[in-house]
mmCIF file of the C-alpha atoms, coordinates in Angstrom:
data_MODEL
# 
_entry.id   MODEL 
# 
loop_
_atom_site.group_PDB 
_atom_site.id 
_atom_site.type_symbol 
_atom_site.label_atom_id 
_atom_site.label_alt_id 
_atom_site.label_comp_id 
_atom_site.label_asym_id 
_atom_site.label_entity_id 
_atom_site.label_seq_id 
_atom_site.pdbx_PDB_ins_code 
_atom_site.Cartn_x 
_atom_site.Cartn_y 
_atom_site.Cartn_z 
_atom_site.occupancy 
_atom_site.B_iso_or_equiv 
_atom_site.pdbx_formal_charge 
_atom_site.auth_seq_id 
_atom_site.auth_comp_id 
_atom_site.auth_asym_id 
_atom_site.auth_atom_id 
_atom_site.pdbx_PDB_model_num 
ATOM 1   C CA . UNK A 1 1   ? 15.501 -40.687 -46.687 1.00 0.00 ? 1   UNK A CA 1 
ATOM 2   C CA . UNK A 1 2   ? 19.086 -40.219 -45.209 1.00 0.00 ? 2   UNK A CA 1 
ATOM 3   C CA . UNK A 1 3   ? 21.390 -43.426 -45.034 1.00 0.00 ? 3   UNK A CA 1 
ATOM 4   C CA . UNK A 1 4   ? 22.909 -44.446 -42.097 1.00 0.00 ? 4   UNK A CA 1 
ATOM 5   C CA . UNK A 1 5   ? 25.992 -43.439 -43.955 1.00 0.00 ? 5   UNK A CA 1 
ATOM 6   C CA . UNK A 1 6   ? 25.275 -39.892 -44.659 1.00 0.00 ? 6   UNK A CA 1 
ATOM 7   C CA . UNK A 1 7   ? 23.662 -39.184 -41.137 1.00 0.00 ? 7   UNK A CA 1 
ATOM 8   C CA . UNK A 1 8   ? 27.265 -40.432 -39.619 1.00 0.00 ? 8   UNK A CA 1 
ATOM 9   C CA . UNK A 1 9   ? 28.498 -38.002 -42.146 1.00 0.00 ? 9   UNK A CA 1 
ATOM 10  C CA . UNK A 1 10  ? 26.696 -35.653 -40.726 1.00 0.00 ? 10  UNK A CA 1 
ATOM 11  C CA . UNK A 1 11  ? 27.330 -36.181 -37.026 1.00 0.00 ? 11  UNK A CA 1 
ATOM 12  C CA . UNK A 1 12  ? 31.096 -36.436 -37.942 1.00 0.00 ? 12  UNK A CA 1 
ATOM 13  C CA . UNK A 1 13  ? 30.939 -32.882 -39.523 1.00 0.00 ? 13  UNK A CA 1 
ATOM 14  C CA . UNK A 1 14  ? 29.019 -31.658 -36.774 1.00 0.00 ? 14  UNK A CA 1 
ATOM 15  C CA . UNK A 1 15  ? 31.520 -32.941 -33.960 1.00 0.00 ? 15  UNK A CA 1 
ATOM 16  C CA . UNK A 1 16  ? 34.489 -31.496 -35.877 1.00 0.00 ? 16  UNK A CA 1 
ATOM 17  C CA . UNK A 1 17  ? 32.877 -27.849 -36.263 1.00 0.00 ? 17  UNK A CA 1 
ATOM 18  C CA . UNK A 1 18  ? 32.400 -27.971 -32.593 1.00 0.00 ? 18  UNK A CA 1 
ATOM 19  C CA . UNK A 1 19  ? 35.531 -28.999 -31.930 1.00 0.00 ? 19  UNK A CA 1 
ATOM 20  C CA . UNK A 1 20  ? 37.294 -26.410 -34.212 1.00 0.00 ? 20  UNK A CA 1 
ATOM 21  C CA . UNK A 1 21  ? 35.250 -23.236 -32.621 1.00 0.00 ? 21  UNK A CA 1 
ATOM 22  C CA . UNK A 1 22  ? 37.003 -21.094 -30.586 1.00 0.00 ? 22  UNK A CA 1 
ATOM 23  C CA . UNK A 1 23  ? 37.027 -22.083 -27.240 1.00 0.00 ? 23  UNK A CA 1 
ATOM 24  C CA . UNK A 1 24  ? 35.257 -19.489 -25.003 1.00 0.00 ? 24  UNK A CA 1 
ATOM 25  C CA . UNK A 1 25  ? 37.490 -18.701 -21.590 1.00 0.00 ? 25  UNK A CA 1 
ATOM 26  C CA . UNK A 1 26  ? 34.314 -18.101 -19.558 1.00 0.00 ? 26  UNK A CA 1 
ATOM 27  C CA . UNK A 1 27  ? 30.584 -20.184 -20.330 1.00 0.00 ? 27  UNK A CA 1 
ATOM 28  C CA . UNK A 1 28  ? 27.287 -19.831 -19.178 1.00 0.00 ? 28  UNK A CA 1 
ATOM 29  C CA . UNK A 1 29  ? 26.911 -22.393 -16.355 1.00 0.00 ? 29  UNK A CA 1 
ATOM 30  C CA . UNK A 1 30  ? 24.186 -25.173 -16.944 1.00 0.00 ? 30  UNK A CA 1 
ATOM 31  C CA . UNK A 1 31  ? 21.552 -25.604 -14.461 1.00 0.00 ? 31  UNK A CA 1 
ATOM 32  C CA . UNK A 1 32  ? 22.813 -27.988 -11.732 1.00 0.00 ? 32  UNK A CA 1 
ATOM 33  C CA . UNK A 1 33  ? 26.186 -26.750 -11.572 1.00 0.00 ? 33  UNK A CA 1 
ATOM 34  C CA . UNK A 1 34  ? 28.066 -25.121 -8.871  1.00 0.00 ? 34  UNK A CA 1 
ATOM 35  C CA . UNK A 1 35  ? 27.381 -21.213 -9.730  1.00 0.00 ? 35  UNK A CA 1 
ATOM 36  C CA . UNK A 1 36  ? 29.959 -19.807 -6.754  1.00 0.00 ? 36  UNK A CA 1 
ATOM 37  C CA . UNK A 1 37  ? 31.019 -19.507 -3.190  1.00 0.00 ? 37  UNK A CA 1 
ATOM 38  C CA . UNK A 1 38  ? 28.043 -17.889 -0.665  1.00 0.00 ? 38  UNK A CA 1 
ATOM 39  C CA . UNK A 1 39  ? 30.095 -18.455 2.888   1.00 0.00 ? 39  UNK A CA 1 
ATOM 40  C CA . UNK A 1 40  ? 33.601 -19.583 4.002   1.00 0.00 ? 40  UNK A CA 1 
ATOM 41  C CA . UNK A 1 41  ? 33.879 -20.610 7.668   1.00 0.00 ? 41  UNK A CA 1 
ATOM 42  C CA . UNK A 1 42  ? 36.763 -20.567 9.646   1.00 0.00 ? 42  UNK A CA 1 
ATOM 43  C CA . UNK A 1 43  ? 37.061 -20.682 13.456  1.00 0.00 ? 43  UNK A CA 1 
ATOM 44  C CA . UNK A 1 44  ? 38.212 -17.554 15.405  1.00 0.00 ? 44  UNK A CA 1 
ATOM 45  C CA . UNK A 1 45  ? 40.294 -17.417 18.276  1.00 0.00 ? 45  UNK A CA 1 
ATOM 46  C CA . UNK A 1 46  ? 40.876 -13.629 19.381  1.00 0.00 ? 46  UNK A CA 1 
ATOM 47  C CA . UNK A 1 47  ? 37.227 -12.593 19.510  1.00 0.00 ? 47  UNK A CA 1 
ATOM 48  C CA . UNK A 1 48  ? 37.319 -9.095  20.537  1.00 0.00 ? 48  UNK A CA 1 
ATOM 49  C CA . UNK A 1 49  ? 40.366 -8.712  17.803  1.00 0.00 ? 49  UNK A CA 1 
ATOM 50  C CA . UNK A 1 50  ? 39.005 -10.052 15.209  1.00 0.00 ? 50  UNK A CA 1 
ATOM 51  C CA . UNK A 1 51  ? 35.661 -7.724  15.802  1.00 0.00 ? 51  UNK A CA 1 
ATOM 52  C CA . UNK A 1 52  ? 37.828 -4.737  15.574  1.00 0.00 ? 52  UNK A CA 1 
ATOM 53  C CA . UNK A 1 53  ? 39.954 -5.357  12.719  1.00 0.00 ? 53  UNK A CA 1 
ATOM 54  C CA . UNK A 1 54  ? 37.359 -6.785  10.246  1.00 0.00 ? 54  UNK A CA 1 
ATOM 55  C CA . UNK A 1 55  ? 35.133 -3.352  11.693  1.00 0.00 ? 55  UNK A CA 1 
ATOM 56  C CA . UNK A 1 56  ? 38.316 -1.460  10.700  1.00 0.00 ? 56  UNK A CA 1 
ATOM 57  C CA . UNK A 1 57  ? 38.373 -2.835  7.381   1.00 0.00 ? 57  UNK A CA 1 
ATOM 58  C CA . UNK A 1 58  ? 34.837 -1.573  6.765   1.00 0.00 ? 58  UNK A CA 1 
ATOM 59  C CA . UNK A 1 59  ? 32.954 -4.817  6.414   1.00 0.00 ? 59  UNK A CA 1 
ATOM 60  C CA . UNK A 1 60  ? 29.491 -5.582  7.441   1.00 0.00 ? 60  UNK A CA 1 
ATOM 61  C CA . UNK A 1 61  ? 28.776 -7.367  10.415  1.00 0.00 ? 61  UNK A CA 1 
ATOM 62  C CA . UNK A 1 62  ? 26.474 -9.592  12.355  1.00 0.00 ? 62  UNK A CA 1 
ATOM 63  C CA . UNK A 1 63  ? 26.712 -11.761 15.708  1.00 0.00 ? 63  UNK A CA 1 
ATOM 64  C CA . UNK A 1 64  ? 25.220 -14.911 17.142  1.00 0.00 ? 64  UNK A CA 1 
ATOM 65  C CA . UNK A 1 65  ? 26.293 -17.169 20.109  1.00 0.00 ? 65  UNK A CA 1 
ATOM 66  C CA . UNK A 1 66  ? 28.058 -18.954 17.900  1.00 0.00 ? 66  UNK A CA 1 
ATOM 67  C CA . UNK A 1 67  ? 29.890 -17.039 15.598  1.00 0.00 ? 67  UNK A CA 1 
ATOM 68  C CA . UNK A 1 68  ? 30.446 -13.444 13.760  1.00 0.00 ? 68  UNK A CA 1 
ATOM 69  C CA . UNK A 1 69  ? 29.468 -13.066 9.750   1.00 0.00 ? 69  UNK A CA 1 
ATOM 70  C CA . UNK A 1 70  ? 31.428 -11.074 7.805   1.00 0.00 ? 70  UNK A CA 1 
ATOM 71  C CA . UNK A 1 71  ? 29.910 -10.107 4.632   1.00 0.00 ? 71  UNK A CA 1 
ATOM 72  C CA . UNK A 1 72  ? 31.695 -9.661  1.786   1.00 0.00 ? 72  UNK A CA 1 
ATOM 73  C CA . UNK A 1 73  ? 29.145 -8.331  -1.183  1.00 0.00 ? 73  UNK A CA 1 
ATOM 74  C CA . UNK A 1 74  ? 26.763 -11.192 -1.493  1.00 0.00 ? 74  UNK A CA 1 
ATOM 75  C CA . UNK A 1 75  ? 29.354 -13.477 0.199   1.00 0.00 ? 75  UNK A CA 1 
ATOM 76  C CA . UNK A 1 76  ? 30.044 -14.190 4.075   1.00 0.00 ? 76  UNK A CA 1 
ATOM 77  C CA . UNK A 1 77  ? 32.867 -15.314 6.225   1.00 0.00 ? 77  UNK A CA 1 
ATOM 78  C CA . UNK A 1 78  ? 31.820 -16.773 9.211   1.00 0.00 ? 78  UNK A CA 1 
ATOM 79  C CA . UNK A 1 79  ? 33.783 -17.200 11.950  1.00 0.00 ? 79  UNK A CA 1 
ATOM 80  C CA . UNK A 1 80  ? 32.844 -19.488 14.746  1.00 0.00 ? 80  UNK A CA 1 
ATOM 81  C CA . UNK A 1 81  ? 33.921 -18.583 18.267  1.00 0.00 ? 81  UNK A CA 1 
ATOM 82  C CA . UNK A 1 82  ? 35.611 -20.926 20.496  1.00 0.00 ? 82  UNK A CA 1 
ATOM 83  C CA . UNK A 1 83  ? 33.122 -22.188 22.368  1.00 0.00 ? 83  UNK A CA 1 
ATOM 84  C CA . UNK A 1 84  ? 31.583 -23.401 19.050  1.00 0.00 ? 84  UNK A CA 1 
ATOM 85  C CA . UNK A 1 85  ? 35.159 -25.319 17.156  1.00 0.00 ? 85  UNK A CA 1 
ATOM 86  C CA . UNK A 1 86  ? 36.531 -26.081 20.326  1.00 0.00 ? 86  UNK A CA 1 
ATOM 87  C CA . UNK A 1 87  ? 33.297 -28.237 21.360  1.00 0.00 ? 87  UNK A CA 1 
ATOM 88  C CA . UNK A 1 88  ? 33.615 -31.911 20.776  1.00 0.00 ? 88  UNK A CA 1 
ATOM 89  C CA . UNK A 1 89  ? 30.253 -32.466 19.374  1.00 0.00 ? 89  UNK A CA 1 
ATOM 90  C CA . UNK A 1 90  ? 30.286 -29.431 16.805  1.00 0.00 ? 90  UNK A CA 1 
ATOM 91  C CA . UNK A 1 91  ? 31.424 -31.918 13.540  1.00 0.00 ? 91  UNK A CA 1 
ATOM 92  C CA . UNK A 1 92  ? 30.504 -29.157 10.789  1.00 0.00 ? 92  UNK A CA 1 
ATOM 93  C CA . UNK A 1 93  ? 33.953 -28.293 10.443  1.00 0.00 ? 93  UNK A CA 1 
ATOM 94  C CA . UNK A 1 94  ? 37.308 -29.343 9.157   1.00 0.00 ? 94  UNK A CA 1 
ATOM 95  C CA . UNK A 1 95  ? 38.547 -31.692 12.147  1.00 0.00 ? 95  UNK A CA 1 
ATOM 96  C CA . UNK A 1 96  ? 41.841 -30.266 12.240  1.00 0.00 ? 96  UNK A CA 1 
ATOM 97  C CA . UNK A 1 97  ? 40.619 -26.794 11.802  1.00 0.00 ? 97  UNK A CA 1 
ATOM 98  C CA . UNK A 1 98  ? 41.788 -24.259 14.467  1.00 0.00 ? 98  UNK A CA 1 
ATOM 99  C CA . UNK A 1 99  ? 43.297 -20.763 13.859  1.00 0.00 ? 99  UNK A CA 1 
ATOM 100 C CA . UNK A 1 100 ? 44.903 -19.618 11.882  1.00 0.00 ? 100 UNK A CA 1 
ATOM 101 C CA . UNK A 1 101 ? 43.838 -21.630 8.904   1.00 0.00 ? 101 UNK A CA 1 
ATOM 102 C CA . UNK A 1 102 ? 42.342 -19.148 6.369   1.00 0.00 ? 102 UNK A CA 1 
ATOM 103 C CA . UNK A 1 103 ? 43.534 -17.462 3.368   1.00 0.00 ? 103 UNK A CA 1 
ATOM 104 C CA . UNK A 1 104 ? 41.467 -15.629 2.111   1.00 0.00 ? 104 UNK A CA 1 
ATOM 105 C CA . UNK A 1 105 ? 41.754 -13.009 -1.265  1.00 0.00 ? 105 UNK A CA 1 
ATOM 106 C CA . UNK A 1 106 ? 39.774 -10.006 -1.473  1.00 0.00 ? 106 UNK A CA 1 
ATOM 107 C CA . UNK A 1 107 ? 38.746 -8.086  -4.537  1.00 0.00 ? 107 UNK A CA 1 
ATOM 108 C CA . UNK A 1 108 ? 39.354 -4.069  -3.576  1.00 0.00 ? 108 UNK A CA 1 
ATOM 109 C CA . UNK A 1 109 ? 37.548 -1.846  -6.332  1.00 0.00 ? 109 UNK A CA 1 
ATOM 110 C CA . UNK A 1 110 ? 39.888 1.104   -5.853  1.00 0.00 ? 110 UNK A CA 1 
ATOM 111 C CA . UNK A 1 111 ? 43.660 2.429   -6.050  1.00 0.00 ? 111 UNK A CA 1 
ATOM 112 C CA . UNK A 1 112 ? 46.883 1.043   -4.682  1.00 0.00 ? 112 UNK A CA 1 
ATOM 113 C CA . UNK A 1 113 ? 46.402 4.108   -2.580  1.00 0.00 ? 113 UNK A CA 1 
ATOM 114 C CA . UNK A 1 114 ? 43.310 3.593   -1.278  1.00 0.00 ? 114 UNK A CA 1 
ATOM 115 C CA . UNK A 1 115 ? 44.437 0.105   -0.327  1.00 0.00 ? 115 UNK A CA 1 
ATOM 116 C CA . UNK A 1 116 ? 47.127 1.344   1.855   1.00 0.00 ? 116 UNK A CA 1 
ATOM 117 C CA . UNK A 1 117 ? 45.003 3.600   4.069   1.00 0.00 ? 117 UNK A CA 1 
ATOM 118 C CA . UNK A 1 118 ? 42.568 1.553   4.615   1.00 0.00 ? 118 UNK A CA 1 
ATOM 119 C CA . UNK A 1 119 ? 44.595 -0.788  5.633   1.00 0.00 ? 119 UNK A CA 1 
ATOM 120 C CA . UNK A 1 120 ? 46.920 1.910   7.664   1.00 0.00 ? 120 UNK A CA 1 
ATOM 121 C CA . UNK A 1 121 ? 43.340 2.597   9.185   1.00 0.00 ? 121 UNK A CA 1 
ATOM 122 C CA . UNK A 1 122 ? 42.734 -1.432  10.569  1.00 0.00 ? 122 UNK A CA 1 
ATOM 123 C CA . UNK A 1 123 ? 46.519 -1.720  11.426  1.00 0.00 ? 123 UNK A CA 1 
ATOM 124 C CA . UNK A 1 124 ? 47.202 -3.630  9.309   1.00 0.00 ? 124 UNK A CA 1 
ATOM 125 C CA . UNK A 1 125 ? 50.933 -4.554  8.553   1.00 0.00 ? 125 UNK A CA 1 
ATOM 126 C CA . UNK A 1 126 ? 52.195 -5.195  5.103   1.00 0.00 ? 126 UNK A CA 1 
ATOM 127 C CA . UNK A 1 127 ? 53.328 -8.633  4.508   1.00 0.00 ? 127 UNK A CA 1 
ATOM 128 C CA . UNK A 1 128 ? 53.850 -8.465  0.817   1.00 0.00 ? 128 UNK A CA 1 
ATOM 129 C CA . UNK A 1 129 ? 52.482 -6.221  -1.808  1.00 0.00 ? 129 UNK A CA 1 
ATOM 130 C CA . UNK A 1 130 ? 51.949 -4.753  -4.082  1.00 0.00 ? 130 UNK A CA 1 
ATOM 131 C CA . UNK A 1 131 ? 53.142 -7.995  -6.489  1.00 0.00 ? 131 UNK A CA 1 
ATOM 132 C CA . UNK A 1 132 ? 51.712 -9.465  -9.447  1.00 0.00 ? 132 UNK A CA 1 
ATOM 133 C CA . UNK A 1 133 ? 49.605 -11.954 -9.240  1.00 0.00 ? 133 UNK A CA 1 
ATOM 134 C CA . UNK A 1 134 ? 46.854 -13.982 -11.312 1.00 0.00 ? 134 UNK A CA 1 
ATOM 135 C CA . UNK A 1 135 ? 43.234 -13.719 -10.080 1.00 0.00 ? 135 UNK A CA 1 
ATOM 136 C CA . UNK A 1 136 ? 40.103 -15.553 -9.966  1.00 0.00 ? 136 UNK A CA 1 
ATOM 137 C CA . UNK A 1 137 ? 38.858 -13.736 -12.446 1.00 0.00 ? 137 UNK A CA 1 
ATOM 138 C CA . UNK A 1 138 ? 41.053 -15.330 -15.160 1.00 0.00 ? 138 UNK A CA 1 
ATOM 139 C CA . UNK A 1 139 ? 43.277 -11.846 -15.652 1.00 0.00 ? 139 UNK A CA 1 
ATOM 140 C CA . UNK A 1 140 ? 46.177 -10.546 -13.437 1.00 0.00 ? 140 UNK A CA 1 
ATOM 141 C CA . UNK A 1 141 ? 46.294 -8.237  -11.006 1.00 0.00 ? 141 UNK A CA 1 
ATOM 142 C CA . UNK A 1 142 ? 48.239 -6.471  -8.294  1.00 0.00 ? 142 UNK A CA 1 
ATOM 143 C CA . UNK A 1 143 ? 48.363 -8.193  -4.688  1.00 0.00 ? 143 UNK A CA 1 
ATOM 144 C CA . UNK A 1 144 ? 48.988 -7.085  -1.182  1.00 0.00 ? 144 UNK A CA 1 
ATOM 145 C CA . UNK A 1 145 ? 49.295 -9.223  2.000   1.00 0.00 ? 145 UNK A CA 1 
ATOM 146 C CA . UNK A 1 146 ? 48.854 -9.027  5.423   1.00 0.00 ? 146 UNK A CA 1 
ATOM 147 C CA . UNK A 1 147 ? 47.400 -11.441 8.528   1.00 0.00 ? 147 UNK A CA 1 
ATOM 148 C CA . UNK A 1 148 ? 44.244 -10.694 10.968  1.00 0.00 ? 148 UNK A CA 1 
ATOM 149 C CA . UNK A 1 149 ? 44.651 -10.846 14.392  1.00 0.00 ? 149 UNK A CA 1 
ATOM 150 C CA . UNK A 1 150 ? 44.107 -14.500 14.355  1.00 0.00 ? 150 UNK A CA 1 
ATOM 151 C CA . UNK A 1 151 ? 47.325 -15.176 11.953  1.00 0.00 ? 151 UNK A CA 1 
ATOM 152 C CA . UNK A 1 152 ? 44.947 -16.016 8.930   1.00 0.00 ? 152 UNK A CA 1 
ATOM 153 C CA . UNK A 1 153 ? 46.504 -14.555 5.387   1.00 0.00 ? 153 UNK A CA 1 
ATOM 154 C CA . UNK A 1 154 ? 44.461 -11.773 3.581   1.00 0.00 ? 154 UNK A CA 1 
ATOM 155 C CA . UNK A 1 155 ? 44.930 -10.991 0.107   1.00 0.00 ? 155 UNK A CA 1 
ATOM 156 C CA . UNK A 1 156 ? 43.681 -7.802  -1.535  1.00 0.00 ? 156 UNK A CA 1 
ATOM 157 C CA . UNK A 1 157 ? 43.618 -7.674  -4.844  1.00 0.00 ? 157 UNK A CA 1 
ATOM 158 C CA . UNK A 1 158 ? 43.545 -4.759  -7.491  1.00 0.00 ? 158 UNK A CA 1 
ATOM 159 C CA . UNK A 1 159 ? 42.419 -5.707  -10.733 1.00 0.00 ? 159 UNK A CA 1 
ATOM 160 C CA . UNK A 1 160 ? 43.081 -3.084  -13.201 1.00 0.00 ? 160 UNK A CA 1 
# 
């Protein structure tokens, strides 16, 4: 039978090999953790705008009342109209919220090149870019900038 002793021994040992393994820059998530982002909401001034330029970027779409979704892979952006931020009794938002107040990066899975006409093709002005930047996905990339109708930052970046 083990002593009290030798099992501290033990769990002393044990603690230090943990502690001395490589650390691993990305874990599996435990159950009952926060596994991502699904939707970012931001409210949206220049309706008819915004429809067009988010179209022009190629993103999916769909419209309520109340706001516009924007999908973004198995994400969303919704943006809520005015008549939905701009009502007193609509409290599901930041309370000094009003556009523009987004920035918002996006991953684009193809060349600097492609980047450009696309964004060429949504008239889209360059506000910065292509510049170095680190991502979310722990590794650098290459960053370009410009604003939405509504004045809100977009950030597209290239990882490569």
């Amino acid at each position: 039978m083990p002593t009290a002793k030798s099992s501290r021994r033990a769990f002393v040992r044990t603690v230090a090999a943990i502690a001395a393994a490589p650390a691993s820059p990305v874990r599996a998530q435990d159950s009952g953790r926060v596994a991502g982002f699904d939707h970012v909401a931001l409210p949206m001034q220049n309706v008819d705008a915004m429809l067009a330029f988010y179209r022009g970027l190629g993103f999916e779409m769909s419209e309520t009342p109340n706001a516009v979704s924007v999908y973004v892979g198995s994400q969303m952006i919704n943006f809520h109209r005015p008549s939905l931020w701009q009502n007193a009794s609509f409290t599901l938002r930041a309370p000094a919220a009003k556009p523009p107040c987004g920035e918002l990066c996006f991953v684009w899975d193809g060349s600097a090149a492609s980047l450009k006409a696309m964004l060429d093709r949504a008239g889209a002005k360059l506000e910065l870019g292509p510049v170095g930047r680190p991502g979310g996905r722990r590794k650098n990339g290459s960053s370009a900038y410009v604003r939405d109708p509504d004045g809100n930052l977009l950030e597209f970046i290239i990882y490569s």
